[in-house]
Short mmCIF file of N, CA and C in Angstrom, two decimals:
data_model
loop_
_atom_site.label_atom_id
_atom_site.label_comp_id
_atom_site.label_asym_id
_atom_site.label_seq_id
_atom_site.Cartn_x
_atom_site.Cartn_y
_atom_site.Cartn_z
N UNK A 17 139.75 94.05 137.75
CA UNK A 17 138.49 93.46 138.44
C UNK A 17 138.56 93.88 139.45
N UNK A 18 137.16 94.41 140.42
CA UNK A 18 137.11 94.60 141.58
C UNK A 18 137.82 93.30 142.80
N UNK A 19 138.41 93.95 143.84
CA UNK A 19 139.17 92.88 144.72
C UNK A 19 137.87 92.41 145.35
N UNK A 20 137.16 90.82 145.92
CA UNK A 20 135.67 90.67 146.05
C UNK A 20 136.07 90.04 147.56
N UNK A 21 135.36 91.74 148.02
CA UNK A 21 135.57 90.31 149.50
C UNK A 21 134.99 89.63 150.16
N UNK A 22 135.08 88.31 151.14
CA UNK A 22 135.07 87.53 151.41
C UNK A 22 133.44 88.10 152.74
N UNK A 23 132.15 87.75 152.61
CA UNK A 23 131.15 88.17 153.51
C UNK A 23 130.25 86.35 153.97
N UNK A 24 130.06 86.72 154.74
CA UNK A 24 129.87 85.62 155.86
C UNK A 24 127.86 86.25 155.67
N UNK A 25 127.23 85.86 156.32
CA UNK A 25 126.10 85.64 156.38
C UNK A 25 125.59 86.87 157.18
N UNK A 26 124.70 87.79 156.82
CA UNK A 26 124.50 89.06 157.85
C UNK A 26 123.99 88.49 158.75
N UNK A 27 124.44 89.61 159.79
CA UNK A 27 123.60 89.46 161.05
C UNK A 27 122.35 89.50 160.82
N UNK A 28 121.59 88.85 162.56
CA UNK A 28 120.18 88.71 162.30
C UNK A 28 119.71 90.03 162.23
N UNK A 29 118.78 90.36 161.53
CA UNK A 29 118.05 91.25 161.19
C UNK A 29 117.88 92.32 160.18
N UNK A 30 119.12 91.58 159.45
CA UNK A 30 119.94 92.84 158.57
C UNK A 30 120.09 91.18 156.89
N UNK A 31 119.51 92.15 156.07
CA UNK A 31 120.29 91.91 154.55
C UNK A 31 121.43 91.82 154.20
N UNK A 32 121.46 91.07 152.73
CA UNK A 32 122.56 91.58 152.60
C UNK A 32 122.77 93.43 151.98
N UNK A 33 121.45 93.61 151.81
CA UNK A 33 121.86 95.82 151.36
C UNK A 33 122.21 95.89 152.57
N UNK A 34 122.67 95.56 153.76
CA UNK A 34 122.29 96.25 155.09
C UNK A 34 124.60 95.99 155.29
N UNK A 35 124.53 95.89 153.82
CA UNK A 35 126.06 95.88 154.10
C UNK A 35 126.86 96.89 152.92
N UNK A 36 127.39 97.55 153.30
CA UNK A 36 127.88 99.11 152.43
C UNK A 36 129.14 98.12 151.71
N UNK A 37 130.21 97.28 152.31
CA UNK A 37 131.11 96.95 151.06
C UNK A 37 130.17 96.16 150.11
N UNK A 38 129.61 95.05 150.37
CA UNK A 38 129.13 94.75 149.52
C UNK A 38 128.20 94.90 148.36
N UNK A 39 127.31 96.22 148.86
CA UNK A 39 126.87 96.99 148.28
C UNK A 39 127.85 97.66 146.97
N UNK A 40 129.02 98.35 147.34
CA UNK A 40 129.75 98.70 146.99
C UNK A 40 130.47 98.05 145.35
N UNK A 41 130.79 96.80 146.44
CA UNK A 41 131.82 95.82 145.00
C UNK A 41 131.01 95.78 144.47
N UNK A 42 129.08 95.10 144.62
CA UNK A 42 128.47 94.71 143.38
C UNK A 42 128.21 96.30 142.41
N UNK A 43 127.91 97.00 143.06
CA UNK A 43 127.71 98.57 141.91
C UNK A 43 129.27 98.78 141.16
N UNK A 44 130.16 98.57 141.77
CA UNK A 44 131.80 98.56 141.03
C UNK A 44 131.85 97.35 139.72
N UNK A 45 131.49 96.06 140.69
CA UNK A 45 131.17 95.44 139.30
C UNK A 45 130.45 96.00 138.08
N UNK A 46 129.27 96.16 138.82
CA UNK A 46 128.27 96.47 137.35
C UNK A 46 128.26 97.75 136.66
N UNK A 47 129.38 98.35 136.89
CA UNK A 47 129.60 99.74 136.42
C UNK A 47 130.87 98.78 135.28
N UNK A 48 131.16 98.20 136.39
CA UNK A 48 132.62 97.42 135.24
C UNK A 48 131.84 96.84 133.59
N UNK A 49 131.29 96.10 134.13
CA UNK A 49 130.41 95.43 133.38
C UNK A 49 129.81 96.21 132.03
N UNK A 50 129.44 96.67 133.07
CA UNK A 50 128.59 98.00 131.56
C UNK A 50 129.50 99.08 130.96
N UNK A 51 130.70 98.85 131.15
CA UNK A 51 131.72 99.45 130.89
C UNK A 51 132.73 98.74 129.47
N UNK A 52 132.13 97.67 129.68
CA UNK A 52 132.67 97.04 128.70
C UNK A 52 134.16 95.87 129.05
N UNK A 53 134.05 95.62 130.70
CA UNK A 53 135.30 95.06 130.95
C UNK A 53 134.74 93.53 130.52
N UNK A 54 135.81 92.31 130.43
CA UNK A 54 135.90 91.27 130.29
C UNK A 54 136.28 90.10 131.61
N UNK A 55 135.96 88.72 131.19
CA UNK A 55 136.09 88.46 132.07
C UNK A 55 135.93 87.46 132.89
N UNK A 56 135.54 87.02 133.92
CA UNK A 56 134.55 86.48 134.65
C UNK A 56 133.44 86.98 135.51
N UNK A 57 133.39 88.38 135.71
CA UNK A 57 132.55 89.56 136.07
C UNK A 57 132.00 89.32 134.76
N UNK A 58 132.19 89.30 133.68
CA UNK A 58 130.86 89.80 132.65
C UNK A 58 130.87 88.19 132.64
N UNK A 59 131.45 87.12 132.56
CA UNK A 59 130.50 85.67 132.16
C UNK A 59 129.58 85.53 133.28
N UNK A 60 129.84 85.84 134.83
CA UNK A 60 128.72 85.75 135.78
C UNK A 60 127.30 86.75 135.16
N UNK A 61 127.48 87.22 135.04
CA UNK A 61 126.61 88.71 134.43
C UNK A 61 126.27 88.18 133.02
N UNK A 62 126.47 87.86 132.22
CA UNK A 62 125.28 87.44 131.10
C UNK A 62 125.01 85.61 131.33
N UNK A 63 125.39 85.58 132.22
CA UNK A 63 124.90 83.83 132.03
C UNK A 63 124.26 84.22 133.46
N UNK A 64 124.18 84.81 134.71
CA UNK A 64 122.78 85.26 135.65
C UNK A 64 121.79 86.12 135.06
N UNK A 65 121.72 86.74 133.69
CA UNK A 65 120.70 87.30 132.81
C UNK A 65 120.53 86.40 131.80
N UNK A 66 120.60 84.90 131.59
CA UNK A 66 120.68 84.51 130.48
C UNK A 66 119.76 83.40 131.64
N UNK A 67 119.75 83.84 132.74
CA UNK A 67 119.06 82.80 133.54
C UNK A 67 117.90 83.21 134.27
N UNK A 68 117.74 84.62 134.27
CA UNK A 68 116.47 85.50 134.32
C UNK A 68 115.73 85.66 133.13
N UNK A 69 116.57 85.62 131.41
CA UNK A 69 115.61 85.91 130.37
C UNK A 69 115.02 84.45 129.99
N UNK A 70 115.60 83.38 130.40
CA UNK A 70 115.34 81.61 130.18
C UNK A 70 113.41 82.34 131.30
N UNK A 71 113.92 82.09 133.07
CA UNK A 71 113.08 81.74 133.11
C UNK A 71 111.88 82.44 133.52
N UNK A 72 111.81 83.39 132.59
CA UNK A 72 110.79 84.68 132.35
C UNK A 72 110.24 83.99 130.99
N UNK A 73 110.42 83.42 130.30
CA UNK A 73 110.17 82.61 129.03
C UNK A 73 110.37 84.31 128.02
N UNK A 74 111.61 85.16 128.45
CA UNK A 74 111.76 86.01 127.40
C UNK A 74 112.80 85.05 126.49
N UNK A 75 113.43 84.17 126.82
CA UNK A 75 114.53 83.25 125.73
C UNK A 75 114.09 82.03 126.40
N UNK A 76 114.45 80.97 124.66
CA UNK A 76 114.24 79.41 125.19
C UNK A 76 115.15 79.03 125.86
N UNK A 77 116.37 79.25 125.43
CA UNK A 77 117.55 78.67 125.82
C UNK A 77 118.79 79.46 126.61
N UNK A 78 118.92 79.01 127.31
CA UNK A 78 120.20 79.74 128.26
C UNK A 78 121.49 80.49 126.43
N UNK A 79 121.64 79.72 126.31
CA UNK A 79 122.56 79.94 124.98
C UNK A 79 121.60 81.06 124.24
N UNK A 80 120.29 81.10 124.33
CA UNK A 80 119.84 82.61 123.41
C UNK A 80 119.36 83.73 124.92
N UNK A 81 119.42 83.70 125.69
CA UNK A 81 119.83 84.74 126.31
C UNK A 81 120.98 85.07 126.81
N UNK A 82 122.23 84.29 126.92
CA UNK A 82 123.68 84.61 127.12
C UNK A 82 123.41 85.84 125.63
N UNK A 83 123.20 85.58 124.69
CA UNK A 83 123.32 86.10 122.90
C UNK A 83 122.17 87.69 123.61
N UNK A 84 121.02 87.43 124.35
CA UNK A 84 120.50 88.43 124.25
C UNK A 84 121.05 89.41 125.33
N UNK A 85 121.52 88.75 126.11
CA UNK A 85 122.63 89.76 127.07
C UNK A 85 123.35 90.29 126.87
N UNK A 86 124.52 89.38 126.01
CA UNK A 86 126.01 90.49 125.04
C UNK A 86 125.42 91.21 123.96
N UNK A 87 123.63 90.80 123.28
CA UNK A 87 123.18 91.86 122.57
C UNK A 87 123.47 93.54 123.28
N UNK A 88 122.77 93.46 124.35
CA UNK A 88 122.31 94.46 125.47
C UNK A 88 123.18 95.49 125.78
N UNK A 89 124.58 94.20 126.29
CA UNK A 89 125.92 95.01 126.98
C UNK A 89 126.46 95.88 125.82
N UNK A 90 126.25 94.95 124.09
CA UNK A 90 127.26 95.78 123.93
C UNK A 90 126.64 96.74 122.85
N UNK A 91 124.99 96.86 122.30
CA UNK A 91 124.56 98.08 122.09
C UNK A 91 124.21 99.07 122.64
N UNK A 92 124.40 98.96 124.09
CA UNK A 92 124.26 100.12 125.39
C UNK A 92 122.93 100.08 125.65
N UNK A 93 121.93 98.96 125.58
CA UNK A 93 121.08 98.68 125.79
C UNK A 93 120.67 99.12 127.44
N UNK A 94 121.78 97.76 127.97
CA UNK A 94 121.69 98.04 128.92
C UNK A 94 122.33 98.92 130.28
N UNK A 95 122.78 100.09 129.60
CA UNK A 95 123.29 101.07 130.44
C UNK A 95 122.39 101.90 130.13
N UNK A 96 121.54 102.37 129.14
CA UNK A 96 120.13 103.04 128.98
C UNK A 96 118.93 102.06 130.40
N UNK A 97 119.30 101.26 130.64
CA UNK A 97 117.66 100.61 131.57
C UNK A 97 118.79 101.72 132.60
N UNK A 98 119.69 101.36 133.73
CA UNK A 98 120.25 101.83 134.00
C UNK A 98 120.38 103.51 134.27
N UNK A 99 120.54 104.31 133.28
CA UNK A 99 120.33 105.50 133.03
C UNK A 99 118.47 106.18 133.17
N UNK A 100 117.67 105.28 133.12
CA UNK A 100 116.70 105.61 133.02
C UNK A 100 116.02 105.22 134.92
N UNK A 101 117.11 103.71 135.01
CA UNK A 101 116.38 103.54 136.70
C UNK A 101 117.43 104.66 137.71
N UNK A 102 118.03 104.71 137.66
CA UNK A 102 118.57 106.24 138.30
C UNK A 102 117.92 107.40 138.38
N UNK A 103 117.44 108.05 137.11
CA UNK A 103 116.19 109.05 136.61
C UNK A 103 115.00 108.35 137.74
N UNK A 104 114.85 107.75 138.37
CA UNK A 104 113.36 107.13 139.41
C UNK A 104 114.14 107.33 140.33
N UNK A 105 115.22 107.44 141.09
CA UNK A 105 115.45 107.36 142.16
C UNK A 105 115.79 109.06 142.74
#
């Protein structure tokens, strides 16, 4: 797992996307989870995805959302979405 640095609030007039260390850390975490890493990173990713799926109405419960997110990771569908997004950039 990547070593997560400590971050405080961003300086005035800046957002979290202006912090290159934070952006790199999040990118490394995303790639590790997509590559099959297990542990706290994956659990947090699955929970976050489940919350989004539930809030959007695509999952009725958090458990259903976790199942859908797990399926997306395990089948490679999540990696395919990232590949398509990279093509757009």
